[in-house]
PDB file of C-alpha atoms in Angstrom:
ATOM      1  CA  MET A   1       1.379   1.108 -23.041  1.00 33.00           C
ATOM      2  CA  LYS A   2       3.731   4.106 -23.037  1.00 35.00           C
ATOM      3  CA  ASP A   3       5.512   5.429 -19.935  1.00 45.00           C
ATOM      4  CA  ALA A   4       4.848   2.186 -18.078  1.00 59.00           C
ATOM      5  CA  PHE A   5       6.480   0.999 -14.866  1.00 72.00           C
ATOM      6  CA  LEU A   6       6.460  -2.771 -14.979  1.00 73.00           C
ATOM      7  CA  SER A   7       8.884  -3.857 -12.262  1.00 81.00           C
ATOM      8  CA  LEU A   8       9.241  -2.629  -8.693  1.00 89.00           C
ATOM      9  CA  ASP A   9      12.938  -3.537  -8.611  1.00 89.00           C
ATOM     10  CA  ARG A  10      13.600  -1.591 -11.811  1.00 89.00           C
ATOM     11  CA  PHE A  11      11.523   1.278 -10.472  1.00 93.00           C
ATOM     12  CA  THR A  12      13.550   1.574  -7.248  1.00 93.00           C
ATOM     13  CA  ALA A  13      16.737   1.346  -9.319  1.00 92.00           C
ATOM     14  CA  ALA A  14      15.467   4.246 -11.437  1.00 93.00           C
ATOM     15  CA  VAL A  15      14.751   6.266  -8.282  1.00 96.00           C
ATOM     16  CA  GLY A  16      18.296   5.503  -7.154  1.00 94.00           C
ATOM     17  CA  ALA A  17      19.574   6.784 -10.482  1.00 93.00           C
ATOM     18  CA  GLY A  18      17.909  10.151  -9.900  1.00 94.00           C
ATOM     19  CA  MET A  19      14.588   9.715 -11.700  1.00 92.00           C
ATOM     20  CA  ALA A  20      12.672  11.472  -8.896  1.00 93.00           C
ATOM     21  CA  GLY A  21      15.363  13.902  -7.796  1.00 91.00           C
ATOM     22  CA  GLU A  22      19.129  14.163  -7.645  1.00 89.00           C
ATOM     23  CA  GLU A  23      19.144  14.419  -3.834  1.00 93.00           C
ATOM     24  CA  VAL A  24      18.797  10.663  -3.533  1.00 96.00           C
ATOM     25  CA  ASP A  25      22.469  10.183  -2.572  1.00 95.00           C
ATOM     26  CA  GLU A  26      22.527  13.153  -0.188  1.00 96.00           C
ATOM     27  CA  ALA A  27      19.189  12.604   1.564  1.00 97.00           C
ATOM     28  CA  THR A  28      19.662  10.441   4.645  1.00 98.00           C
ATOM     29  CA  VAL A  29      17.386   8.480   6.944  1.00 98.00           C
ATOM     30  CA  SER A  30      17.125  10.330  10.248  1.00 98.00           C
ATOM     31  CA  VAL A  31      14.821   7.903  12.073  1.00 98.00           C
ATOM     32  CA  GLY A  32      14.068   4.217  11.668  1.00 98.00           C
ATOM     33  CA  PHE A  33      11.501   2.296  13.691  1.00 96.00           C
ATOM     34  CA  LEU A  34       9.452  -0.894  13.705  1.00 94.00           C
ATOM     35  CA  THR A  35       5.793  -0.699  14.722  1.00 92.00           C
ATOM     36  CA  GLN A  36       4.435  -3.944  16.156  1.00 86.00           C
ATOM     37  CA  GLN A  37       0.686  -3.849  16.641  1.00 71.00           C
ATOM     38  CA  GLY A  38      -2.133  -6.199  17.503  1.00 63.00           C
ATOM     39  CA  VAL A  39      -5.806  -5.324  17.159  1.00 64.00           C
ATOM     40  CA  ARG A  40      -9.225  -6.777  17.778  1.00 55.00           C
ATOM     41  CA  HIS A  41     -11.993  -4.304  17.076  1.00 51.00           C
ATOM     42  CA  SER A  42     -14.819  -4.174  19.585  1.00 56.00           C
ATOM     43  CA  GLY A  43     -17.580  -6.509  18.432  1.00 60.00           C
ATOM     44  CA  ARG A  44     -15.339  -8.460  16.058  1.00 55.00           C
ATOM     45  CA  GLY A  45     -14.492 -12.120  16.581  1.00 54.00           C
ATOM     46  CA  SER A  46     -10.984 -12.134  15.106  1.00 62.00           C
ATOM     47  CA  SER A  47      -7.743 -10.282  15.681  1.00 59.00           C
ATOM     48  CA  TYR A  48      -4.701  -9.537  13.541  1.00 61.00           C
ATOM     49  CA  ARG A  49      -1.129  -8.297  13.832  1.00 70.00           C
ATOM     50  CA  ASN A  50       0.879  -5.733  11.904  1.00 77.00           C
ATOM     51  CA  HIS A  51       4.660  -5.323  11.802  1.00 88.00           C
ATOM     52  CA  VAL A  52       5.720  -2.240   9.842  1.00 94.00           C
ATOM     53  CA  LEU A  53       9.178  -0.884   9.064  1.00 96.00           C
ATOM     54  CA  SER A  54       9.197   2.920   8.814  1.00 97.00           C
ATOM     55  CA  LEU A  55      12.028   5.237   7.771  1.00 98.00           C
ATOM     56  CA  ARG A  56      12.030   9.022   7.987  1.00 98.00           C
ATOM     57  CA  VAL A  57      13.617  11.288   5.364  1.00 98.00           C
ATOM     58  CA  GLU A  58      13.334  15.007   6.087  1.00 97.00           C
ATOM     59  CA  ASP A  59       9.650  15.617   6.968  1.00 97.00           C
ATOM     60  CA  SER A  60       8.315  12.369   5.483  1.00 98.00           C
ATOM     61  CA  VAL A  61       7.947   8.797   6.733  1.00 98.00           C
ATOM     62  CA  GLY A  62       7.872   5.824   4.381  1.00 98.00           C
ATOM     63  CA  SER A  63       6.710   2.372   5.395  1.00 97.00           C
ATOM     64  CA  CYS A  64       6.656  -1.280   4.424  1.00 96.00           C
ATOM     65  CA  ALA A  65       4.743  -3.989   6.290  1.00 93.00           C
ATOM     66  CA  VAL A  66       6.621  -7.220   6.965  1.00 91.00           C
ATOM     67  CA  GLU A  67       5.853 -10.601   8.449  1.00 86.00           C
ATOM     68  CA  PRO A  68       6.610 -10.859  12.194  1.00 86.00           C
ATOM     69  CA  GLY A  69      10.232 -11.742  12.870  1.00 86.00           C
ATOM     70  CA  VAL A  70      11.546 -10.810   9.429  1.00 88.00           C
ATOM     71  CA  LEU A  71      13.484  -7.725  10.573  1.00 92.00           C
ATOM     72  CA  THR A  72      15.815  -7.390  13.531  1.00 92.00           C
ATOM     73  CA  ASP A  73      16.231  -4.308  15.680  1.00 92.00           C
ATOM     74  CA  GLU A  74      19.849  -4.145  14.527  1.00 95.00           C
ATOM     75  CA  LEU A  75      18.868  -3.955  10.860  1.00 96.00           C
ATOM     76  CA  VAL A  76      16.449  -1.116  11.574  1.00 96.00           C
ATOM     77  CA  VAL A  77      19.087   0.851  13.489  1.00 95.00           C
ATOM     78  CA  GLU A  78      21.637   0.277  10.702  1.00 96.00           C
ATOM     79  CA  CYS A  79      19.363   2.209   8.340  1.00 98.00           C
ATOM     80  CA  VAL A  80      19.645   5.363  10.451  1.00 98.00           C
ATOM     81  CA  GLY A  81      22.084   7.845   8.951  1.00 98.00           C
ATOM     82  CA  ALA A  82      22.330   5.944   5.673  1.00 98.00           C
ATOM     83  CA  PRO A  83      21.734   7.762   2.380  1.00 98.00           C
ATOM     84  CA  VAL A  84      18.594   6.800   0.515  1.00 98.00           C
ATOM     85  CA  GLY A  85      20.593   5.854  -2.567  1.00 97.00           C
ATOM     86  CA  ARG A  86      22.441   3.167  -0.643  1.00 97.00           C
ATOM     87  CA  LEU A  87      19.296   1.800   0.986  1.00 98.00           C
ATOM     88  CA  LEU A  88      17.659   1.478  -2.428  1.00 97.00           C
ATOM     89  CA  ARG A  89      20.290  -1.213  -3.099  1.00 96.00           C
ATOM     90  CA  HIS A  90      19.775  -2.971   0.247  1.00 96.00           C
ATOM     91  CA  PRO A  91      19.347  -6.781   0.055  1.00 95.00           C
ATOM     92  CA  GLU A  92      16.156  -6.654   2.174  1.00 95.00           C
ATOM     93  CA  PRO A  93      13.138  -5.702  -0.014  1.00 94.00           C
ATOM     94  CA  ALA A  94      11.308  -4.039   2.904  1.00 95.00           C
ATOM     95  CA  VAL A  95      14.227  -1.627   3.388  1.00 97.00           C
ATOM     96  CA  ARG A  96      14.280  -0.737  -0.304  1.00 97.00           C
ATOM     97  CA  ILE A  97      10.534  -0.102  -0.349  1.00 97.00           C
ATOM     98  CA  ALA A  98      10.458   1.926   2.882  1.00 97.00           C
ATOM     99  CA  ALA A  99      13.408   4.046   1.737  1.00 98.00           C
ATOM    100  CA  ALA A 100      11.853   4.701  -1.675  1.00 98.00           C
ATOM    101  CA  ASP A 101       8.505   5.454  -0.031  1.00 98.00           C
ATOM    102  CA  ALA A 102      10.021   8.008   2.354  1.00 98.00           C
ATOM    103  CA  TYR A 103      12.063   9.712  -0.346  1.00 98.00           C
ATOM    104  CA  LEU A 104       9.182   9.915  -2.824  1.00 98.00           C
ATOM    105  CA  MET A 105       6.793  11.182  -0.153  1.00 97.00           C
ATOM    106  CA  TRP A 106       9.272  13.971   0.556  1.00 97.00           C
ATOM    107  CA  ARG A 107       9.756  14.759  -3.129  1.00 96.00           C
ATOM    108  CA  ARG A 108       6.082  14.375  -4.092  1.00 95.00           C
ATOM    109  CA  PRO A 109       3.865  14.717  -1.000  1.00 97.00           C
ATOM    110  CA  HIS A 110       0.354  13.327  -1.152  1.00 97.00           C
ATOM    111  CA  HIS A 111      -1.382  16.570  -0.249  1.00 96.00           C
ATOM    112  CA  GLU A 112      -0.022  18.270  -3.385  1.00 96.00           C
ATOM    113  CA  HIS A 113      -1.088  15.570  -5.839  1.00 95.00           C
ATOM    114  CA  ALA A 114      -4.131  13.704  -4.522  1.00 97.00           C
ATOM    115  CA  GLU A 115      -7.556  14.308  -3.043  1.00 97.00           C
ATOM    116  CA  GLU A 116      -7.417  14.388   0.756  1.00 97.00           C
ATOM    117  CA  VAL A 117     -10.201  12.507   2.536  1.00 97.00           C
ATOM    118  CA  ARG A 118     -10.582  13.129   6.243  1.00 97.00           C
ATOM    119  CA  LEU A 119     -11.488  10.305   8.606  1.00 96.00           C
ATOM    120  CA  ARG A 120     -13.421  11.438  11.658  1.00 96.00           C
ATOM    121  CA  ARG A 121     -12.200  10.591  15.132  1.00 96.00           C
ATOM    122  CA  GLY A 122     -13.632   7.377  16.536  1.00 95.00           C
ATOM    123  CA  SER A 123     -12.986   3.897  17.837  1.00 92.00           C
ATOM    124  CA  SER A 124     -10.696   1.562  15.925  1.00 88.00           C
ATOM    125  CA  LEU A 125     -13.723  -0.097  14.332  1.00 91.00           C
ATOM    126  CA  GLN A 126     -15.375   3.191  13.410  1.00 93.00           C
ATOM    127  CA  LYS A 127     -12.237   4.457  11.717  1.00 94.00           C
ATOM    128  CA  SER A 128     -11.667   1.121   9.996  1.00 93.00           C
ATOM    129  CA  LEU A 129     -15.175   1.218   8.537  1.00 94.00           C
ATOM    130  CA  GLN A 130     -14.736   4.836   7.435  1.00 96.00           C
ATOM    131  CA  ARG A 131     -11.541   3.988   5.590  1.00 96.00           C
ATOM    132  CA  ALA A 132     -13.131   0.899   4.057  1.00 96.00           C
ATOM    133  CA  ASP A 133     -16.066   2.954   2.769  1.00 97.00           C
ATOM    134  CA  VAL A 134     -13.660   5.259   0.923  1.00 97.00           C
ATOM    135  CA  VAL A 135     -11.574   2.391  -0.458  1.00 97.00           C
ATOM    136  CA  VAL A 136     -14.500   0.275  -1.656  1.00 97.00           C
ATOM    137  CA  GLY A 137     -16.018   3.388  -3.201  1.00 97.00           C
ATOM    138  CA  MET A 138     -13.073   3.405  -5.630  1.00 97.00           C
ATOM    139  CA  VAL A 139     -13.979  -0.032  -7.020  1.00 97.00           C
ATOM    140  CA  PRO A 140     -15.824   0.402 -10.347  1.00 96.00           C
ATOM    141  CA  GLU A 141     -19.588   0.126  -9.983  1.00 94.00           C
ATOM    142  CA  HIS A 142     -19.811  -2.545 -12.670  1.00 94.00           C
ATOM    143  CA  ALA A 143     -17.639  -4.974 -10.667  1.00 96.00           C
ATOM    144  CA  ARG A 144     -19.713  -7.893  -9.421  1.00 95.00           C
ATOM    145  CA  ARG A 145     -16.924 -10.212  -8.206  1.00 98.00           C
ATOM    146  CA  VAL A 146     -13.833  -8.709  -6.590  1.00 98.00           C
ATOM    147  CA  LEU A 147     -10.583 -10.427  -5.650  1.00 98.00           C
ATOM    148  CA  VAL A 148      -9.535  -8.952  -2.294  1.00 98.00           C
ATOM    149  CA  ILE A 149      -5.799  -9.481  -1.673  1.00 97.00           C
ATOM    150  CA  GLY A 150      -4.916  -8.778   1.944  1.00 92.00           C
ATOM    151  CA  VAL A 151      -8.035  -9.529   3.931  1.00 90.00           C
ATOM    152  CA  VAL A 152      -9.442  -6.633   5.947  1.00 90.00           C
ATOM    153  CA  ASN A 153     -12.846  -7.532   7.359  1.00 92.00           C
ATOM    154  CA  SER A 154     -14.073  -3.933   7.176  1.00 93.00           C
ATOM    155  CA  LEU A 155     -13.478  -3.958   3.417  1.00 96.00           C
ATOM    156  CA  LEU A 156     -15.410  -7.194   3.108  1.00 97.00           C
ATOM    157  CA  HIS A 157     -18.176  -5.651   5.218  1.00 95.00           C
ATOM    158  CA  GLN A 158     -18.486  -2.723   2.818  1.00 97.00           C
ATOM    159  CA  LEU A 159     -18.491  -5.009  -0.227  1.00 98.00           C
ATOM    160  CA  ARG A 160     -21.203  -7.152   1.384  1.00 97.00           C
ATOM    161  CA  ARG A 161     -23.217  -4.024   2.165  1.00 96.00           C
ATOM    162  CA  ARG A 162     -23.087  -3.106  -1.532  1.00 96.00           C
ATOM    163  CA  GLY A 163     -24.093  -6.626  -2.593  1.00 97.00           C
ATOM    164  CA  VAL A 164     -20.740  -7.275  -4.298  1.00 97.00           C
ATOM    165  CA  ASP A 165     -19.386 -10.831  -4.354  1.00 98.00           C
ATOM    166  CA  TYR A 166     -15.723 -11.343  -3.491  1.00 98.00           C
ATOM    167  CA  VAL A 167     -12.902 -13.852  -3.148  1.00 98.00           C
ATOM    168  CA  ALA A 168     -10.872 -13.293   0.024  1.00 98.00           C
ATOM    169  CA  CYS A 169      -7.150 -13.960  -0.414  1.00 97.00           C
ATOM    170  CA  ASP A 170      -4.368 -13.652   2.154  1.00 92.00           C
ATOM    171  CA  PHE A 171      -0.984 -15.241   2.736  1.00 85.00           C
ATOM    172  CA  LYS A 172      -2.048 -16.225   6.257  1.00 83.00           C
ATOM    173  CA  GLY A 173      -5.158 -18.113   5.115  1.00 86.00           C
ATOM    174  CA  GLY A 174      -7.882 -18.880   7.666  1.00 90.00           C
ATOM    175  CA  VAL A 175     -11.477 -17.667   7.461  1.00 91.00           C
ATOM    176  CA  THR A 176     -13.188 -14.294   7.280  1.00 92.00           C
ATOM    177  CA  GLU A 177     -15.357 -12.789  10.021  1.00 87.00           C
ATOM    178  CA  TRP A 178     -18.292 -14.532   8.323  1.00 92.00           C
ATOM    179  CA  GLY A 179     -16.650 -17.960   8.205  1.00 92.00           C
ATOM    180  CA  GLU A 180     -15.686 -17.836   4.531  1.00 95.00           C
ATOM    181  CA  PRO A 181     -12.454 -19.608   3.543  1.00 96.00           C
ATOM    182  CA  ILE A 182      -9.501 -17.374   2.710  1.00 96.00           C
ATOM    183  CA  VAL A 183      -7.529 -18.610  -0.304  1.00 97.00           C
ATOM    184  CA  HIS A 184      -3.728 -18.387  -0.584  1.00 94.00           C
ATOM    185  CA  ASP A 185      -3.019 -18.078  -4.325  1.00 96.00           C
ATOM    186  CA  ALA A 186      -4.202 -14.765  -5.777  1.00 96.00           C
ATOM    187  CA  MET A 187      -3.113 -15.565  -9.329  1.00 97.00           C
ATOM    188  CA  ALA A 188      -5.154 -18.758  -9.332  1.00 97.00           C
ATOM    189  CA  GLU A 189      -8.308 -16.733  -8.600  1.00 97.00           C
ATOM    190  CA  VAL A 190      -7.838 -13.470 -10.473  1.00 98.00           C
ATOM    191  CA  GLY A 191      -9.127 -14.805 -13.794  1.00 97.00           C
ATOM    192  CA  GLY A 192     -12.575 -15.378 -12.286  1.00 97.00           C
ATOM    193  CA  CYS A 193     -12.926 -11.814 -10.976  1.00 98.00           C
ATOM    194  CA  ASP A 194     -13.757  -8.584 -12.779  1.00 96.00           C
ATOM    195  CA  ALA A 195     -11.869  -6.276 -10.369  1.00 98.00           C
ATOM    196  CA  VAL A 196      -9.041  -6.530  -7.849  1.00 98.00           C
ATOM    197  CA  LEU A 197      -8.765  -4.754  -4.504  1.00 98.00           C
ATOM    198  CA  ALA A 198      -5.230  -5.227  -3.186  1.00 98.00           C
ATOM    199  CA  SER A 199      -3.234  -4.169  -0.154  1.00 96.00           C
ATOM    200  CA  GLY A 200      -0.026  -2.237  -0.678  1.00 96.00           C
ATOM    201  CA  MET A 201       1.646  -5.157   1.098  1.00 93.00           C
ATOM    202  CA  VAL A 202       1.708  -6.989  -2.245  1.00 94.00           C
ATOM    203  CA  ALA A 203       4.480  -4.597  -3.269  1.00 91.00           C
ATOM    204  CA  GLY A 204       6.802  -6.367  -0.846  1.00 83.00           C
ATOM    205  CA  GLY A 205       6.004  -9.867  -2.107  1.00 84.00           C
ATOM    206  CA  GLU A 206       6.040 -11.967  -5.252  1.00 88.00           C
ATOM    207  CA  THR A 207       2.456 -11.240  -6.343  1.00 92.00           C
ATOM    208  CA  PHE A 208       2.795  -7.633  -7.509  1.00 93.00           C
ATOM    209  CA  GLU A 209       4.473  -8.108 -10.877  1.00 93.00           C
ATOM    210  CA  PRO A 210       2.360 -11.047 -12.131  1.00 95.00           C
ATOM    211  CA  LEU A 211      -0.726  -9.196 -10.904  1.00 96.00           C
ATOM    212  CA  LEU A 212       0.294  -6.096 -12.869  1.00 94.00           C
ATOM    213  CA  ALA A 213       0.931  -8.232 -15.943  1.00 94.00           C
ATOM    214  CA  HIS A 214      -2.527  -9.795 -15.652  1.00 96.00           C
ATOM    215  CA  VAL A 215      -4.486  -6.582 -15.217  1.00 96.00           C
ATOM    216  CA  ARG A 216      -2.550  -4.896 -18.018  1.00 94.00           C
ATOM    217  CA  ALA A 217      -3.299  -7.786 -20.368  1.00 95.00           C
ATOM    218  CA  THR A 218      -6.978  -8.076 -19.455  1.00 96.00           C
ATOM    219  CA  GLY A 219      -7.933  -4.514 -18.533  1.00 96.00           C
ATOM    220  CA  THR A 220      -9.126  -5.684 -15.109  1.00 97.00           C
ATOM    221  CA  PRO A 221      -9.394  -2.697 -12.720  1.00 98.00           C
ATOM    222  CA  LEU A 222      -6.820  -2.803  -9.903  1.00 98.00           C
ATOM    223  CA  VAL A 223      -7.573  -0.632  -6.859  1.00 98.00           C
ATOM    224  CA  MET A 224      -4.973  -0.523  -4.092  1.00 98.00           C
ATOM    225  CA  PHE A 225      -5.250   0.480  -0.438  1.00 97.00           C
ATOM    226  CA  ALA A 226      -1.742   1.369   0.600  1.00 97.00           C
ATOM    227  CA  GLN A 227      -0.058   1.961   3.900  1.00 96.00           C
ATOM    228  CA  THR A 228       2.955   0.069   2.578  1.00 96.00           C
ATOM    229  CA  ALA A 229       4.467   1.983  -0.357  1.00 97.00           C
ATOM    230  CA  SER A 230       1.770   4.668  -0.384  1.00 98.00           C
ATOM    231  CA  ALA A 231       4.086   7.118  -2.195  1.00 98.00           C
ATOM    232  CA  VAL A 232       5.566   4.464  -4.506  1.00 97.00           C
ATOM    233  CA  LEU A 233       2.368   2.995  -5.925  1.00 97.00           C
ATOM    234  CA  PRO A 234       0.995   6.250  -7.440  1.00 96.00           C
ATOM    235  CA  TRP A 235       3.837   5.999  -9.967  1.00 95.00           C
ATOM    236  CA  PHE A 236       2.133   2.842 -11.282  1.00 95.00           C
ATOM    237  CA  LEU A 237      -1.128   4.593 -12.137  1.00 94.00           C
ATOM    238  CA  GLY A 238      -1.739   3.985 -15.802  1.00 89.00           C
ATOM    239  CA  SER A 239       0.654   1.028 -15.745  1.00 89.00           C
ATOM    240  CA  GLY A 240      -1.954  -1.406 -14.459  1.00 92.00           C
ATOM    241  CA  VAL A 241      -3.061   0.330 -11.265  1.00 96.00           C
ATOM    242  CA  THR A 242      -6.437   2.051 -11.637  1.00 96.00           C
ATOM    243  CA  ALA A 243      -6.823   3.888  -8.317  1.00 97.00           C
ATOM    244  CA  ILE A 244      -5.115   4.117  -4.937  1.00 98.00           C
ATOM    245  CA  SER A 245      -6.106   4.987  -1.402  1.00 98.00           C
ATOM    246  CA  ALA A 246      -2.788   6.155   0.033  1.00 98.00           C
ATOM    247  CA  GLU A 247      -2.335   6.363   3.792  1.00 97.00           C
ATOM    248  CA  PRO A 248       0.959   7.640   5.189  1.00 96.00           C
ATOM    249  CA  TYR A 249       2.199   7.004   8.717  1.00 94.00           C
ATOM    250  CA  PRO A 250       0.726   7.362  11.350  1.00 92.00           C
ATOM    251  CA  PHE A 251      -2.008   4.993  10.269  1.00 93.00           C
ATOM    252  CA  PHE A 252      -5.646   5.139  11.324  1.00 90.00           C
ATOM    253  CA  TRP A 253      -5.225   2.243  13.750  1.00 87.00           C
ATOM    254  CA  LEU A 254      -2.657   4.121  15.845  1.00 89.00           C
ATOM    255  CA  ASP A 255      -4.760   7.126  16.831  1.00 86.00           C
ATOM    256  CA  GLY A 256      -8.431   7.670  17.564  1.00 89.00           C
ATOM    257  CA  GLY A 257      -8.289  11.286  16.393  1.00 95.00           C
ATOM    258  CA  ALA A 258      -9.089  12.639  12.955  1.00 96.00           C
ATOM    259  CA  SER A 259      -6.670  11.579  10.215  1.00 95.00           C
ATOM    260  CA  SER A 260      -6.280  11.686   6.437  1.00 96.00           C
ATOM    261  CA  ILE A 261      -6.066   9.310   3.527  1.00 97.00           C
ATOM    262  CA  TYR A 262      -5.375  10.401  -0.053  1.00 98.00           C
ATOM    263  CA  ARG A 263      -7.303   9.296  -3.112  1.00 97.00           C
ATOM    264  CA  TYR A 264      -5.541   8.901  -6.470  1.00 97.00           C
ATOM    265  CA  SER A 265      -7.359   7.931  -9.649  1.00 90.00           C
ATOM    266  CA  GLY A 266      -6.658   7.910 -13.361  1.00 69.00           C
ATOM    267  CA  PRO A 267      -3.376   7.588 -15.260  1.00 56.00           C
ATOM    268  CA  ARG A 268      -0.376   9.784 -14.679  1.00 47.00           C
ATOM    269  CA  ASN A 269       2.930   9.846 -16.459  1.00 37.00           C
ATOM    270  CA  PRO A 270       5.724   9.967 -13.895  1.00 37.00           C
ATOM    271  CA  GLU A 271       8.575  12.343 -14.610  1.00 37.00           C
ATOM    272  CA  PRO A 272      10.440  12.000 -16.916  1.00 31.00           C
ATOM    273  CA  GLY A 273       8.231   9.425 -18.661  1.00 31.00           C
ATOM    274  CA  LYS A 274      10.527   6.421 -19.054  1.00 33.00           C
ATOM    275  CA  ASP A 275       9.484   2.889 -19.831  1.00 32.00           C
ATOM    276  CA  ILE A 276      10.996   0.934 -16.925  1.00 29.00           C
ATOM    277  CA  ARG A 277      11.139  -2.767 -17.765  1.00 28.00           C
TER     278      ARG A 277
END
């Protein structure tokens, strides 16, 4: 496949080398913050937590979700004032991803390159279900068994409503809202599924590259719902990723008002069309 991005580390290195704009060494992070959130939607029997590192570059905020306790307040503050180019070489993957996400969102904002979908104001559950309806609507209609990486019960609800079978997979394990076991190893399950629905959080872990390799080799559709790396992942369209629901900060779970997500589909050839291996 031509013009393919195959490695997230090589991709961020290419951004640092000026692939997406020569301002990368002059653009600095003006704000850094860590959002720590817990939620239990009304009527749901389970709760979950989110910890998200966010960095601001000019008018854009990039984000990367992390496990609780991974990042210290001191590390977040150390990012403030640093040039993006330096942070793209940071030893912490979440910093590299958040910095790349912020820079790329500034250089290539979602509203100029993707279809905006408005979520109506509502409760946390109402907005979660709205988002899930959009995301699941991007899964190909022929898919009968979907591997869901990063369990969001509203996504499972929408798959169930459509009569689509699924395998729920999440690092934390446990059970779904309907008592179904959640598996840990995505790559052990992907061969038995005809589509993948994956959280952008996989970009910060060890699953992303083998997952890309699998879907590229098999032609399995890969749809991503991304708060983490929402401006990074569109560069992988046509390199294994089929479609993306991109959601920049602030996320739907932070505000009951109307908000936007951005729908990408189909291949694109990122400027300048290099094969990053």
